[in-house]
mmCIF file of C-alpha atoms in Angstrom:
data_model
loop_
_atom_site.group_PDB
_atom_site.id
_atom_site.type_symbol
_atom_site.label_atom_id
_atom_site.label_comp_id
_atom_site.label_asym_id
_atom_site.label_seq_id
_atom_site.Cartn_x
_atom_site.Cartn_y
_atom_site.Cartn_z
ATOM 1 C CA MET A 1 -173.818 -78.660 -90.944
ATOM 2 C CA LYS A 2 -176.132 -76.674 -88.695
ATOM 3 C CA ILE A 3 -176.859 -78.289 -85.350
ATOM 4 C CA ALA A 4 -180.549 -78.072 -84.617
ATOM 5 C CA PRO A 5 -181.815 -78.206 -81.009
ATOM 6 C CA GLY A 6 -181.810 -81.760 -79.694
ATOM 7 C CA GLU A 7 -179.400 -83.031 -82.344
ATOM 8 C CA ALA A 8 -176.165 -82.794 -80.361
ATOM 9 C CA CYS A 9 -174.944 -84.172 -77.061
ATOM 10 C CA PHE A 10 -171.590 -84.490 -75.312
ATOM 11 C CA VAL A 11 -169.980 -87.904 -74.877
ATOM 12 C CA GLY A 12 -166.521 -88.112 -73.347
ATOM 13 C CA GLY A 13 -165.772 -84.522 -74.327
ATOM 14 C CA ASN A 14 -166.675 -85.030 -77.987
ATOM 15 C CA ILE A 15 -169.713 -83.469 -79.632
ATOM 16 C CA VAL A 16 -171.778 -86.330 -81.019
ATOM 17 C CA MET A 17 -174.303 -85.460 -83.703
ATOM 18 C CA LYS A 18 -177.634 -87.261 -83.482
ATOM 19 C CA LYS A 19 -179.825 -88.222 -86.402
ATOM 20 C CA GLU A 20 -183.297 -89.441 -85.579
ATOM 21 C CA GLU A 21 -184.219 -91.628 -88.554
ATOM 22 C CA SER A 22 -180.914 -93.031 -89.768
ATOM 23 C CA ASN A 23 -177.192 -93.086 -89.127
ATOM 24 C CA TYR A 24 -174.863 -90.608 -90.696
ATOM 25 C CA THR A 25 -172.836 -91.708 -93.688
ATOM 26 C CA ILE A 26 -169.641 -90.546 -95.366
ATOM 27 C CA ALA A 27 -171.848 -88.463 -97.690
ATOM 28 C CA ASP A 28 -172.845 -86.381 -94.647
ATOM 29 C CA ILE A 29 -169.173 -85.891 -93.742
ATOM 30 C CA GLU A 30 -168.373 -84.761 -97.270
ATOM 31 C CA ALA A 31 -171.303 -82.333 -97.187
ATOM 32 C CA LEU A 32 -170.036 -80.445 -94.121
ATOM 33 C CA PRO A 33 -169.330 -76.730 -94.656
ATOM 34 C CA GLU A 34 -165.739 -75.834 -95.473
ATOM 35 C CA GLY A 35 -163.670 -75.584 -92.295
ATOM 36 C CA LYS A 36 -165.854 -78.011 -90.331
ATOM 37 C CA ARG A 37 -164.201 -81.341 -89.557
ATOM 38 C CA ALA A 38 -165.762 -84.485 -88.151
ATOM 39 C CA GLU A 39 -165.155 -88.199 -87.868
ATOM 40 C CA LEU A 40 -167.610 -91.037 -88.311
ATOM 41 C CA ILE A 41 -167.638 -94.218 -86.223
ATOM 42 C CA ASP A 42 -170.389 -96.734 -87.011
ATOM 43 C CA GLY A 43 -172.627 -93.966 -88.292
ATOM 44 C CA LYS A 44 -172.121 -91.609 -85.316
ATOM 45 C CA MET A 45 -170.592 -88.255 -86.199
ATOM 46 C CA TYR A 46 -168.055 -86.701 -83.845
ATOM 47 C CA MET A 47 -167.223 -83.051 -84.477
ATOM 48 C CA MET A 48 -163.519 -82.211 -84.175
ATOM 49 C CA ALA A 49 -162.115 -79.332 -82.150
ATOM 50 C CA SER A 50 -159.140 -77.235 -83.215
ATOM 51 C CA PRO A 51 -155.850 -78.757 -82.019
ATOM 52 C CA SER A 52 -153.679 -77.083 -79.394
ATOM 53 C CA PHE A 53 -150.275 -75.502 -79.911
ATOM 54 C CA THR A 54 -148.502 -78.394 -78.138
ATOM 55 C CA HIS A 55 -150.457 -80.918 -80.192
ATOM 56 C CA GLN A 56 -149.314 -79.318 -83.439
ATOM 57 C CA ARG A 57 -145.680 -79.077 -82.341
ATOM 58 C CA ILE A 58 -145.608 -82.787 -81.455
ATOM 59 C CA LEU A 59 -147.275 -83.592 -84.777
ATOM 60 C CA ALA A 60 -144.655 -81.606 -86.689
ATOM 61 C CA PHE A 61 -141.818 -83.257 -84.719
ATOM 62 C CA LEU A 62 -143.078 -86.789 -85.381
ATOM 63 C CA GLY A 63 -143.924 -86.125 -89.014
ATOM 64 C CA ASN A 64 -140.418 -84.795 -89.612
ATOM 65 C CA LYS A 65 -138.814 -87.903 -88.054
ATOM 66 C CA PHE A 66 -140.832 -90.277 -90.227
ATOM 67 C CA TYR A 67 -140.373 -88.205 -93.389
ATOM 68 C CA ASN A 68 -136.588 -87.980 -92.960
ATOM 69 C CA TYR A 69 -136.305 -91.722 -92.320
ATOM 70 C CA ILE A 70 -138.361 -92.634 -95.386
ATOM 71 C CA GLU A 71 -136.385 -90.229 -97.567
ATOM 72 C CA GLU A 72 -133.051 -91.535 -96.276
ATOM 73 C CA LYS A 73 -134.046 -95.148 -96.926
ATOM 74 C CA GLN A 74 -135.731 -94.283 -100.222
ATOM 75 C CA GLY A 75 -138.732 -96.127 -98.880
ATOM 76 C CA LYS A 76 -142.025 -96.741 -100.634
ATOM 77 C CA CYS A 77 -144.137 -95.600 -97.676
ATOM 78 C CA VAL A 78 -145.569 -92.113 -97.312
ATOM 79 C CA VAL A 79 -146.203 -90.169 -94.104
ATOM 80 C CA ILE A 80 -149.163 -87.793 -94.082
ATOM 81 C CA PRO A 81 -150.295 -85.473 -91.260
ATOM 82 C CA ALA A 82 -153.833 -84.338 -90.517
ATOM 83 C CA PRO A 83 -156.085 -83.226 -91.973
ATOM 84 C CA PHE A 84 -156.167 -86.274 -94.226
ATOM 85 C CA ALA A 85 -159.163 -88.512 -94.861
ATOM 86 C CA VAL A 86 -159.014 -92.209 -93.995
ATOM 87 C CA TYR A 87 -161.997 -94.207 -95.212
ATOM 88 C CA LEU A 88 -162.034 -97.282 -92.972
ATOM 89 C CA ASP A 89 -164.955 -98.404 -95.098
ATOM 90 C CA GLU A 90 -166.954 -96.667 -97.818
ATOM 91 C CA LYS A 91 -170.145 -96.127 -95.823
ATOM 92 C CA ASN A 92 -170.061 -95.158 -92.151
ATOM 93 C CA ASN A 93 -166.491 -95.241 -90.776
ATOM 94 C CA TYR A 94 -164.292 -92.257 -91.587
ATOM 95 C CA VAL A 95 -161.462 -90.766 -89.522
ATOM 96 C CA GLU A 96 -158.784 -88.081 -89.763
ATOM 97 C CA PRO A 97 -155.844 -89.385 -87.687
ATOM 98 C CA ASP A 98 -153.121 -87.011 -86.589
ATOM 99 C CA LEU A 99 -150.438 -88.893 -88.536
ATOM 100 C CA VAL A 100 -150.500 -91.928 -90.817
ATOM 101 C CA VAL A 101 -147.857 -93.988 -92.579
ATOM 102 C CA ILE A 102 -149.133 -95.797 -95.678
ATOM 103 C CA CYS A 103 -146.983 -98.322 -97.513
ATOM 104 C CA ASP A 104 -149.535 -99.574 -100.051
ATOM 105 C CA GLN A 105 -149.939 -96.567 -102.306
ATOM 106 C CA ASN A 106 -152.771 -98.310 -104.163
ATOM 107 C CA LYS A 107 -154.905 -97.323 -101.159
ATOM 108 C CA ILE A 108 -154.349 -93.620 -101.808
ATOM 109 C CA ASP A 109 -156.191 -91.286 -104.151
ATOM 110 C CA GLU A 110 -156.872 -87.558 -104.099
ATOM 111 C CA LYS A 111 -159.703 -88.030 -101.602
ATOM 112 C CA GLY A 112 -157.612 -89.897 -99.047
ATOM 113 C CA CYS A 113 -156.704 -93.402 -97.918
ATOM 114 C CA HIS A 114 -159.160 -96.236 -98.533
ATOM 115 C CA GLY A 115 -158.587 -98.904 -95.902
ATOM 116 C CA GLY A 116 -156.350 -99.042 -92.865
ATOM 117 C CA PRO A 117 -152.942 -97.314 -92.958
ATOM 118 C CA ASP A 118 -149.922 -99.315 -91.830
ATOM 119 C CA LEU A 119 -149.311 -97.022 -88.857
ATOM 120 C CA VAL A 120 -151.581 -94.502 -87.156
ATOM 121 C CA ILE A 121 -150.608 -91.937 -84.519
ATOM 122 C CA GLU A 122 -153.142 -90.035 -82.441
ATOM 123 C CA ILE A 123 -152.057 -87.246 -80.079
ATOM 124 C CA VAL A 124 -154.610 -87.408 -77.321
ATOM 125 C CA SER A 125 -156.319 -84.461 -75.638
ATOM 126 C CA SER A 126 -158.903 -84.251 -72.879
ATOM 127 C CA SER A 127 -161.666 -84.040 -75.494
ATOM 128 C CA SER A 128 -160.507 -87.040 -77.533
ATOM 129 C CA MET A 129 -159.718 -89.636 -74.846
ATOM 130 C CA LYS A 130 -162.734 -91.857 -75.440
ATOM 131 C CA MET A 131 -162.248 -91.726 -79.190
ATOM 132 C CA ASP A 132 -158.508 -92.433 -79.128
ATOM 133 C CA TYR A 133 -158.298 -94.989 -76.317
ATOM 134 C CA MET A 134 -161.482 -96.936 -77.031
ATOM 135 C CA LEU A 135 -163.451 -96.365 -80.229
ATOM 136 C CA LYS A 136 -160.537 -95.876 -82.599
ATOM 137 C CA LEU A 137 -158.439 -98.620 -81.028
ATOM 138 C CA PHE A 138 -161.176 -101.141 -81.783
ATOM 139 C CA LYS A 139 -161.774 -99.827 -85.299
ATOM 140 C CA TYR A 140 -158.109 -99.716 -86.230
ATOM 141 C CA ARG A 141 -157.677 -103.275 -85.002
ATOM 142 C CA ILE A 142 -160.394 -104.680 -87.248
ATOM 143 C CA CYS A 143 -159.568 -102.491 -90.277
ATOM 144 C CA GLY A 144 -156.046 -103.766 -90.844
ATOM 145 C CA VAL A 145 -153.912 -101.118 -89.120
ATOM 146 C CA GLN A 146 -150.652 -102.803 -88.096
ATOM 147 C CA GLU A 147 -149.453 -100.337 -85.473
ATOM 148 C CA TYR A 148 -151.245 -97.677 -83.431
ATOM 149 C CA TRP A 149 -149.594 -95.053 -81.236
ATOM 150 C CA ILE A 150 -151.448 -92.992 -78.631
ATOM 151 C CA VAL A 151 -149.282 -90.041 -77.617
ATOM 152 C CA ASP A 152 -150.422 -88.385 -74.375
ATOM 153 C CA PRO A 153 -148.497 -85.138 -73.739
ATOM 154 C CA ASP A 154 -150.217 -84.500 -70.393
ATOM 155 C CA LYS A 155 -148.976 -87.832 -69.037
ATOM 156 C CA ASN A 156 -145.680 -87.861 -70.993
ATOM 157 C CA ARG A 157 -146.720 -91.303 -72.191
ATOM 158 C CA VAL A 158 -146.830 -93.174 -75.469
ATOM 159 C CA GLN A 159 -148.774 -96.416 -75.807
ATOM 160 C CA VAL A 160 -147.793 -98.486 -78.829
ATOM 161 C CA TYR A 161 -150.212 -101.178 -79.975
ATOM 162 C CA GLY A 162 -148.893 -103.866 -82.285
ATOM 163 C CA LEU A 163 -152.329 -104.725 -83.591
ATOM 164 C CA THR A 164 -151.234 -107.635 -85.776
ATOM 165 C CA ARG A 165 -149.269 -109.095 -82.838
ATOM 166 C CA ASP A 166 -151.910 -108.349 -80.184
ATOM 167 C CA ASP A 167 -149.220 -106.525 -78.219
ATOM 168 C CA MET A 168 -149.123 -103.249 -76.272
ATOM 169 C CA ARG A 169 -146.060 -101.509 -74.893
ATOM 170 C CA GLU A 170 -145.889 -98.308 -72.889
ATOM 171 C CA TYR A 171 -143.132 -95.695 -73.091
ATOM 172 C CA THR A 172 -142.368 -92.292 -71.617
ATOM 173 C CA PHE A 173 -141.103 -89.218 -73.424
ATOM 174 C CA THR A 174 -137.578 -90.108 -72.219
ATOM 175 C CA ASP A 175 -137.539 -93.521 -73.920
ATOM 176 C CA GLN A 176 -136.306 -94.554 -77.329
ATOM 177 C CA ILE A 177 -139.448 -95.856 -79.039
ATOM 178 C CA PRO A 178 -138.958 -98.477 -81.773
ATOM 179 C CA VAL A 179 -141.251 -98.279 -84.797
ATOM 180 C CA GLY A 180 -142.627 -101.777 -85.296
ATOM 181 C CA ILE A 181 -143.445 -101.508 -88.985
ATOM 182 C CA TYR A 182 -139.726 -100.886 -89.543
ATOM 183 C CA ASP A 183 -138.676 -103.692 -87.168
ATOM 184 C CA GLY A 184 -137.118 -101.154 -84.797
ATOM 185 C CA ASP A 185 -134.728 -99.739 -87.408
ATOM 186 C CA LEU A 186 -136.362 -96.352 -86.793
ATOM 187 C CA MET A 187 -136.295 -95.160 -83.184
ATOM 188 C CA ILE A 188 -138.288 -92.114 -82.076
ATOM 189 C CA ASP A 189 -136.707 -90.168 -79.230
ATOM 190 C CA LEU A 190 -139.273 -87.776 -77.787
ATOM 191 C CA SER A 191 -136.702 -86.516 -75.274
ATOM 192 C CA LYS A 192 -135.416 -84.512 -78.252
ATOM 193 C CA PHE A 193 -138.781 -82.798 -78.577
ATOM 194 C CA PRO A 194 -138.049 -79.117 -77.798
ATOM 195 C CA ARG A 195 -140.094 -78.086 -74.787
ATOM 196 C CA MET A 196 -141.316 -74.516 -74.480
ATOM 197 C CA GLN A 197 -140.133 -72.697 -71.378
ATOM 198 C CA SER A 198 -143.035 -71.568 -69.243
ATOM 199 C CA ALA A 199 -143.171 -68.268 -67.394
ATOM 200 C CA ALA A 200 -142.876 -70.197 -64.109
ATOM 201 C CA ASP A 201 -139.529 -71.619 -65.231
ATOM 202 C CA GLU A 202 -138.014 -68.256 -66.097
#
């Protein structure tokens, strides 16, 4: 989608598209040119930036942990990394979380997930803070997401929201983090995440 003058502004580091006469809908998201990604919150479109190297390494690490656990337990849930469409409703709320775990496979078709996943993980960056900590937290709560993780690599912090229990717990990258949807049977140990050695450390 071409951004005409006056149609874009910056809010909390995210590019927010403006539409004068009406809100954007999922049809506008689906009409974006190939390679352009955006999310939709209450009709406001937020263009997505390319993820960083560290972001993608954490995503791969977490996805592997969930996939191996589900395979070992022969579970019914599926873990899916971004880019993957999550239709929080069928009109004006659409997101592409970094990682989702979906246990009701009736929600899934070739387009994406229709309704809230069981677990959502977002790996926060400076450009996504407002989206991840505020807008998405509220939306995930009201759309049936059971558990929401915000992973902040800059602060070495993971906030885990038990949305059905109205509970929030905070962990560091050195903690064993229990996965609530599995009643703590799966523990994620981010201390095992392989850090890259910087030039300053050599």
